[in-house]
Tab-separated table of C-alpha atoms in Angstrom:
chain	number	residue	atom	x	y	z
A	1	MET	CA	60.197	-76.668	58.584
A	2	GLY	CA	57.482	-76.222	61.215
A	3	SER	CA	54.138	-74.699	60.405
A	4	TYR	CA	53.585	-71.009	61.141
A	5	SER	CA	50.654	-69.531	63.016
A	6	PRO	CA	48.632	-66.837	61.189
A	7	ILE	CA	47.855	-65.303	64.582
A	8	LEU	CA	51.548	-65.013	65.453
A	9	PHE	CA	52.289	-63.599	62.004
A	10	ASP	CA	49.552	-60.968	62.394
A	11	SER	CA	50.951	-60.064	65.808
A	12	TYR	CA	54.414	-59.682	64.309
A	13	LEU	CA	53.073	-57.345	61.611
A	14	THR	CA	51.302	-55.304	64.274
A	15	VAL	CA	54.554	-54.860	66.180
A	16	VAL	CA	56.418	-53.855	63.012
A	17	VAL	CA	53.742	-51.300	62.110
A	18	LEU	CA	53.842	-49.860	65.634
A	19	LEU	CA	57.622	-49.557	65.479
A	20	LEU	CA	57.392	-47.781	62.129
A	21	ILE	CA	54.809	-45.366	63.518
A	22	ILE	CA	57.023	-44.663	66.510
A	23	GLY	CA	59.990	-44.062	64.212
A	24	VAL	CA	58.023	-41.652	62.031
A	25	SER	CA	56.472	-39.820	64.982
A	26	PHE	CA	59.570	-39.296	67.066
A	27	GLY	CA	62.242	-39.382	64.382
A	28	VAL	CA	65.386	-41.451	64.127
A	29	ASN	CA	67.818	-38.747	63.133
A	30	GLU	CA	69.236	-35.620	64.655
A	31	GLU	CA	67.047	-33.214	62.685
A	32	ALA	CA	63.901	-34.736	64.213
A	33	GLN	CA	64.955	-33.480	67.643
A	34	LEU	CA	64.003	-30.024	66.390
A	35	SER	CA	60.382	-29.227	65.596
A	36	TYR	CA	58.378	-26.689	63.644
A	37	ASP	CA	56.138	-25.907	66.625
A	38	HIS	CA	58.798	-25.901	69.338
A	39	TYR	CA	57.685	-22.539	70.771
A	40	LYS	CA	53.948	-23.084	70.281
A	41	PHE	CA	53.216	-22.871	73.998
A	42	THR	CA	56.390	-21.318	75.465
A	43	CYS	CA	56.814	-18.343	73.113
A	44	PRO	CA	54.186	-18.414	70.352
A	45	ARG	CA	55.073	-14.977	68.922
A	46	VAL	CA	58.789	-15.644	68.556
A	47	GLU	CA	58.828	-15.671	64.748
A	48	THR	CA	56.611	-12.585	64.535
A	49	ILE	CA	58.896	-10.671	66.902
A	50	VAL	CA	62.066	-11.644	65.046
A	51	GLN	CA	60.465	-10.768	61.712
A	52	ARG	CA	59.371	-7.352	63.030
A	53	GLU	CA	62.806	-6.537	64.439
A	54	MET	CA	64.593	-7.690	61.291
A	55	LEU	CA	62.366	-5.594	59.038
A	56	SER	CA	63.209	-2.534	61.093
A	57	ILE	CA	66.914	-3.287	60.686
A	58	PHE	CA	66.614	-3.892	56.935
A	59	LEU	CA	64.901	-0.523	56.429
A	60	THR	CA	67.883	1.308	57.888
A	61	ASP	CA	70.718	-0.955	56.668
A	62	PRO	CA	70.412	-2.566	53.206
A	63	THR	CA	73.645	-4.518	53.825
A	64	ALA	CA	72.209	-6.268	56.885
A	65	PRO	CA	70.712	-9.333	55.113
A	66	ALA	CA	74.128	-10.395	53.816
A	67	ALA	CA	75.685	-9.831	57.241
A	68	PHE	CA	73.115	-11.957	59.081
A	69	LEU	CA	73.345	-14.737	56.510
A	70	ARG	CA	77.142	-14.820	56.850
A	71	LEU	CA	76.871	-14.797	60.645
A	72	PHE	CA	74.604	-17.840	60.421
A	73	PHE	CA	77.011	-19.753	58.163
A	74	HIS	CA	80.027	-18.985	60.329
A	75	ASP	CA	78.192	-20.050	63.469
A	76	CYS	CA	76.940	-23.327	61.984
A	77	GLN	CA	80.331	-24.319	60.546
A	78	VAL	CA	81.928	-24.362	64.011
A	79	GLN	CA	80.426	-26.878	66.479
A	80	GLY	CA	77.046	-26.649	64.720
A	81	CYS	CA	74.409	-23.896	65.006
A	82	ASP	CA	74.866	-23.158	68.711
A	83	ALA	CA	75.542	-19.397	68.900
A	84	SER	CA	79.142	-20.054	69.993
A	85	ILE	CA	80.202	-17.249	67.645
A	86	LEU	CA	78.431	-14.743	69.918
A	87	LEU	CA	80.388	-15.603	73.074
A	88	ASP	CA	82.984	-13.133	74.289
A	89	GLY	CA	86.436	-14.319	75.307
A	90	ASN	CA	87.357	-14.893	78.945
A	91	ASP	CA	90.214	-12.711	80.180
A	92	SER	CA	90.633	-14.686	83.408
A	93	THR	CA	91.315	-17.921	81.534
A	94	ASN	CA	92.900	-16.341	78.422
A	95	LYS	CA	90.329	-18.183	76.348
A	96	LEU	CA	89.852	-16.463	72.987
A	97	SER	CA	86.499	-16.022	71.288
A	98	GLU	CA	85.810	-17.412	67.829
A	99	MET	CA	85.897	-13.851	66.519
A	100	VAL	CA	89.677	-13.811	67.041
A	101	SER	CA	89.990	-16.216	64.111
A	102	SER	CA	91.027	-14.485	60.894
A	103	ARG	CA	88.398	-16.621	59.132
A	104	ASN	CA	85.737	-14.506	60.894
A	105	PHE	CA	87.055	-11.274	59.394
A	106	GLY	CA	84.169	-8.972	58.480
A	107	ILE	CA	81.520	-10.691	60.629
A	108	ARG	CA	78.968	-8.085	61.770
A	109	ASN	CA	75.715	-7.705	63.709
A	110	ARG	CA	76.537	-9.999	66.621
A	111	GLU	CA	75.302	-7.308	69.000
A	112	THR	CA	72.040	-7.007	67.053
A	113	ILE	CA	71.228	-10.638	67.834
A	114	GLY	CA	71.655	-9.695	71.488
A	115	LEU	CA	69.199	-6.806	71.098
A	116	ILE	CA	66.595	-9.100	69.536
A	117	LYS	CA	67.226	-11.529	72.386
A	118	SER	CA	66.432	-8.787	74.931
A	119	LYS	CA	63.053	-8.218	73.244
A	120	LEU	CA	62.296	-11.937	73.441
A	121	GLU	CA	63.436	-12.101	77.071
A	122	PHE	CA	60.817	-9.455	77.862
A	123	GLU	CA	58.160	-11.467	76.010
A	124	CYS	CA	59.073	-14.949	77.242
A	125	PRO	CA	62.048	-15.057	79.644
A	126	GLY	CA	64.510	-17.911	79.332
A	127	LYS	CA	62.726	-19.682	76.480
A	128	VAL	CA	64.266	-18.700	73.124
A	129	SER	CA	67.895	-19.606	72.428
A	130	CYS	CA	70.362	-17.274	70.761
A	131	ALA	CA	71.080	-20.078	68.279
A	132	ASP	CA	67.449	-20.070	67.119
A	133	ILE	CA	67.516	-16.270	66.813
A	134	ILE	CA	70.563	-16.467	64.511
A	135	ALA	CA	68.805	-19.061	62.337
A	136	LEU	CA	65.584	-17.029	62.183
A	137	ALA	CA	67.499	-13.829	61.384
A	138	ALA	CA	69.223	-15.590	58.484
A	139	ARG	CA	65.884	-16.974	57.307
A	140	GLU	CA	64.392	-13.473	57.292
A	141	SER	CA	67.436	-12.162	55.417
A	142	VAL	CA	66.821	-14.653	52.616
A	143	SER	CA	63.030	-14.218	52.504
A	144	LEU	CA	63.315	-10.453	52.031
A	145	SER	CA	63.840	-11.084	48.301
A	146	GLY	CA	64.179	-14.872	48.028
A	147	PRO	CA	62.363	-18.005	49.205
A	148	ARG	CA	60.447	-18.197	52.490
A	149	ILE	CA	62.098	-21.140	54.263
A	150	GLN	CA	60.339	-22.999	57.055
A	151	ILE	CA	62.933	-24.116	59.603
A	152	PRO	CA	62.567	-26.333	62.686
A	153	LEU	CA	63.440	-24.762	66.027
A	154	GLY	CA	64.608	-25.910	69.435
A	155	ARG	CA	68.371	-25.375	69.231
A	156	ARG	CA	70.168	-24.793	72.497
A	157	ASP	CA	73.149	-22.522	73.094
A	158	SER	CA	76.687	-23.800	73.533
A	159	THR	CA	78.690	-23.294	76.711
A	160	THR	CA	81.964	-23.784	74.817
A	161	TYR	CA	83.827	-21.855	72.130
A	162	SER	CA	87.230	-22.040	70.496
A	163	SER	CA	89.146	-19.715	68.199
A	164	GLN	CA	91.313	-22.694	67.217
A	165	GLN	CA	88.265	-24.672	66.132
A	166	ALA	CA	87.068	-21.695	64.113
A	167	ASP	CA	90.462	-21.661	62.363
A	168	ALA	CA	90.132	-25.358	61.609
A	169	ASP	CA	86.454	-25.575	60.603
A	170	LEU	CA	85.748	-22.401	58.634
A	171	PRO	CA	86.524	-22.866	54.900
A	172	PRO	CA	89.751	-21.237	53.658
A	173	GLN	CA	89.820	-18.631	50.898
A	174	GLY	CA	91.213	-21.115	48.369
A	175	ILE	CA	88.773	-23.948	49.042
A	176	THR	CA	88.584	-26.547	46.245
A	177	VAL	CA	85.513	-28.282	44.859
A	178	ASP	CA	86.587	-31.528	46.550
A	179	GLU	CA	86.843	-29.749	49.890
A	180	LEU	CA	83.502	-28.042	49.321
A	181	ILE	CA	81.784	-31.365	48.639
A	182	HIS	CA	83.393	-32.959	51.690
A	183	ILE	CA	82.385	-30.115	54.021
A	184	PHE	CA	78.749	-30.095	53.024
A	185	ASP	CA	78.490	-33.856	52.682
A	186	SER	CA	79.280	-33.929	56.399
A	187	LYS	CA	76.175	-31.765	56.874
A	188	GLY	CA	74.030	-34.302	55.038
A	189	MET	CA	73.881	-32.382	51.757
A	190	ASN	CA	73.985	-33.958	48.330
A	191	LEU	CA	76.001	-32.499	45.461
A	192	GLU	CA	73.203	-30.270	44.183
A	193	GLU	CA	72.600	-28.854	47.672
A	194	SER	CA	76.321	-28.198	48.114
A	195	VAL	CA	76.319	-26.048	44.982
A	196	ALA	CA	73.074	-24.362	46.044
A	197	ILE	CA	74.383	-23.336	49.446
A	198	LEU	CA	77.165	-21.400	47.697
A	199	GLY	CA	74.352	-19.342	46.206
A	200	ALA	CA	74.366	-17.415	49.475
A	201	HIS	CA	77.151	-15.469	47.743
A	202	THR	CA	74.374	-13.738	45.816
A	203	LEU	CA	74.052	-11.354	48.775
A	204	GLY	CA	76.654	-8.864	49.910
A	205	VAL	CA	80.262	-8.138	49.100
A	206	GLY	CA	83.695	-9.679	49.329
A	207	HIS	CA	86.544	-7.819	50.994
A	208	CYS	CA	89.705	-7.160	49.006
A	209	GLN	CA	91.620	-8.925	51.760
A	210	ASN	CA	89.912	-12.159	50.713
A	211	ILE	CA	90.433	-11.841	46.951
A	212	GLY	CA	93.822	-10.137	46.766
A	213	SER	CA	95.775	-13.372	46.376
A	214	ARG	CA	93.467	-14.506	43.583
A	215	LEU	CA	93.975	-11.250	41.686
A	216	TYR	CA	97.737	-10.924	42.122
A	217	ASP	CA	98.839	-14.529	42.553
A	218	PRO	CA	96.427	-16.474	40.325
A	219	GLN	CA	96.409	-20.262	40.310
A	220	PRO	CA	96.699	-22.268	37.065
A	221	GLY	CA	93.339	-22.827	35.468
A	222	ASP	CA	91.593	-20.047	37.376
A	223	GLN	CA	89.618	-18.321	34.656
A	224	MET	CA	88.225	-14.819	35.036
A	225	ASP	CA	86.609	-12.456	32.553
A	226	GLN	CA	89.285	-9.895	31.605
A	227	LYS	CA	87.015	-6.864	31.994
A	228	PHE	CA	85.819	-8.127	35.360
A	229	GLU	CA	89.400	-8.694	36.473
A	230	ALA	CA	90.339	-5.145	35.433
A	231	PHE	CA	87.345	-3.839	37.378
A	232	LEU	CA	88.425	-5.742	40.509
A	233	ARG	CA	92.010	-4.515	40.229
A	234	LYS	CA	90.758	-0.917	40.277
A	235	ILE	CA	88.765	-1.605	43.429
A	236	CYS	CA	91.561	-3.677	44.994
A	237	PRO	CA	94.776	-2.085	43.672
A	238	GLY	CA	97.154	-4.291	45.653
A	239	ARG	CA	97.502	-7.777	47.035
A	240	ILE	CA	97.312	-6.410	50.583
A	241	PRO	CA	94.674	-3.658	50.904
A	242	LEU	CA	95.542	-0.426	52.650
A	243	THR	CA	92.187	-0.445	54.434
A	244	ASN	CA	89.583	-3.026	55.477
A	245	LEU	CA	86.935	-0.906	53.776
A	246	CYS	CA	87.918	-2.104	50.288
A	247	PHE	CA	85.345	-4.529	48.906
A	248	ALA	CA	83.625	-5.680	45.711
A	249	PRO	CA	80.041	-6.881	45.123
A	250	ASN	CA	79.533	-10.649	45.149
A	251	ASP	CA	77.421	-10.491	42.006
A	252	GLY	CA	75.559	-7.988	39.826
A	253	THR	CA	72.642	-7.712	42.287
A	254	PRO	CA	74.315	-7.839	45.728
A	255	ALA	CA	71.235	-6.595	47.615
A	256	ILE	CA	68.841	-9.168	46.124
A	257	PHE	CA	68.662	-12.893	46.807
A	258	ASP	CA	68.344	-14.311	43.291
A	259	ASN	CA	70.214	-16.567	40.852
A	260	GLN	CA	72.407	-13.783	39.425
A	261	TYR	CA	75.412	-15.351	41.170
A	262	TYR	CA	75.246	-18.409	38.900
A	263	ARG	CA	74.751	-16.334	35.768
A	264	ASP	CA	77.802	-14.254	36.647
A	265	VAL	CA	79.860	-17.345	37.461
A	266	LEU	CA	79.190	-18.796	34.006
A	267	LYS	CA	80.510	-15.563	32.475
A	268	GLY	CA	83.758	-15.719	34.435
A	269	ARG	CA	82.630	-13.026	36.860
A	270	GLY	CA	82.742	-15.001	40.091
A	271	LEU	CA	84.446	-13.128	42.910
A	272	PHE	CA	86.153	-16.066	44.626
A	273	GLY	CA	88.222	-18.918	43.270
A	274	ILE	CA	85.591	-21.507	44.220
A	275	ASP	CA	83.101	-19.597	42.047
A	276	SER	CA	85.296	-20.174	39.019
A	277	ASN	CA	85.915	-23.792	39.967
A	278	ILE	CA	82.270	-24.868	40.276
A	279	SER	CA	81.541	-23.448	36.831
A	280	ARG	CA	84.215	-25.689	35.272
A	281	ASP	CA	84.269	-28.867	37.353
A	282	PRO	CA	82.348	-31.572	35.406
A	283	ARG	CA	80.509	-32.620	38.577
A	284	THR	CA	79.172	-29.172	39.443
A	285	ALA	CA	79.059	-27.271	36.136
A	286	PRO	CA	75.713	-28.812	35.001
A	287	ILE	CA	74.149	-27.795	38.315
A	288	VAL	CA	75.473	-24.243	37.967
A	289	ARG	CA	73.954	-24.029	34.490
A	290	GLN	CA	70.585	-25.284	35.708
A	291	PHE	CA	70.459	-22.823	38.601
A	292	ALA	CA	71.411	-20.008	36.200
A	293	VAL	CA	68.336	-20.608	34.047
A	294	ASP	CA	65.854	-21.800	36.686
A	295	GLN	CA	65.667	-19.536	39.725
A	296	ASN	CA	62.727	-21.396	41.263
A	297	HIS	CA	64.669	-24.647	41.187
A	298	PHE	CA	67.625	-22.942	42.846
A	299	PHE	CA	65.318	-21.542	45.543
A	300	GLY	CA	63.923	-25.006	46.246
A	301	VAL	CA	67.313	-26.702	46.527
A	302	PHE	CA	68.783	-23.842	48.562
A	303	SER	CA	65.885	-24.078	51.013
A	304	SER	CA	66.563	-27.784	51.521
A	305	ALA	CA	70.272	-27.158	52.027
A	306	PHE	CA	69.561	-24.304	54.461
A	307	VAL	CA	67.401	-26.547	56.643
A	308	LYS	CA	70.042	-29.286	56.651
A	309	LEU	CA	72.832	-26.890	57.582
A	310	SER	CA	70.747	-25.332	60.353
A	311	SER	CA	69.774	-28.722	61.797
A	312	THR	CA	73.045	-30.656	61.838
A	313	ASN	CA	75.058	-31.194	65.052
A	314	VAL	CA	72.740	-28.947	67.043
A	315	LEU	CA	72.284	-29.048	70.804
A	316	THR	CA	68.776	-30.045	71.890
A	317	ASN	CA	66.791	-31.192	74.899
A	318	GLY	CA	69.023	-31.036	77.991
A	319	GLU	CA	72.225	-30.184	76.116
A	320	GLY	CA	73.809	-26.738	76.412
A	321	GLN	CA	71.595	-23.977	77.791
A	322	VAL	CA	69.334	-21.099	76.792
A	323	ARG	CA	71.553	-18.101	77.469
A	324	ARG	CA	70.004	-15.089	79.143
A	325	GLN	CA	72.547	-12.872	77.364
A	326	CYS	CA	73.879	-14.023	74.017
A	327	ASN	CA	77.481	-12.976	74.625
A	328	ARG	CA	77.973	-14.825	77.910
A	329	ILE	CA	77.295	-18.211	79.461
A	330	ASN	CA	74.775	-18.600	82.286
A	331	VAL	CA	77.354	-19.337	84.992
A	332	ASP	CA	74.754	-20.781	87.386
A	333	GLU	CA	73.920	-23.536	84.876
A	334	ARG	CA	77.405	-24.812	84.026
């Protein structure tokens, strides 16, 4: 073996250190393409404006937080968080919007995102994406009664949409624990985060259309508290509801973001089949029990999962566009 030069070795270490600094500074993964100060110079009041508009909405509609949170999840599950769910269909090409998918039944407040966008266009034209507005609206919906989550920004808006992809990517009513883990593992979440993200069910209601089959065609092993089941059957008296206005609360405190969902699940009072399954599966049951007794821990894990979901497969830099109107593509930038 030849002798080594201390000078060359020191130079090598210097190069390695520089490479590590570069990697830390600029990031080596997709999340690092977003940043927490993305609008520092281009639209510094963006978060203040969204927060102000959302508070006004919450004061007049107590169901809005759940609606915005669901809108966020359904947008991010299809193509990533790119506001594709807001795009209208194109009659000239017979291209159907994502809202045509039955999996998007009950989605509300798409137009409200557009109204918030118009306020931001007045403040800083062409700077803030509709995708970032959806993410910020969901963040505000959680922070109203739950954790305040800091999220990176800089998402761009999609120029594509597909009702077929919505059908394929949005979770089905009868999703299993294995499917749940697979879906959120693809978003970079660990097992604990996958169970935490289901905690979004602590807000809002479930429509009878989505629980009818569970009530009247139960699967083996699906356990439900008998009194709770009787309560649901009164609210949803048939497998196919007569009206879309039939719904049941997701948990005992449907207007508050808390850990009541997990406490109800352990008592057999989960609204959906997956709720029952995570309380009994040996991989997820211990996590459910921990979240049920430690709300702060649930808040911390949910916040981590929220950031991961909002940052995976996003469009950044020169990808996509910043739409001037959230429901239509900027045709001059295609």
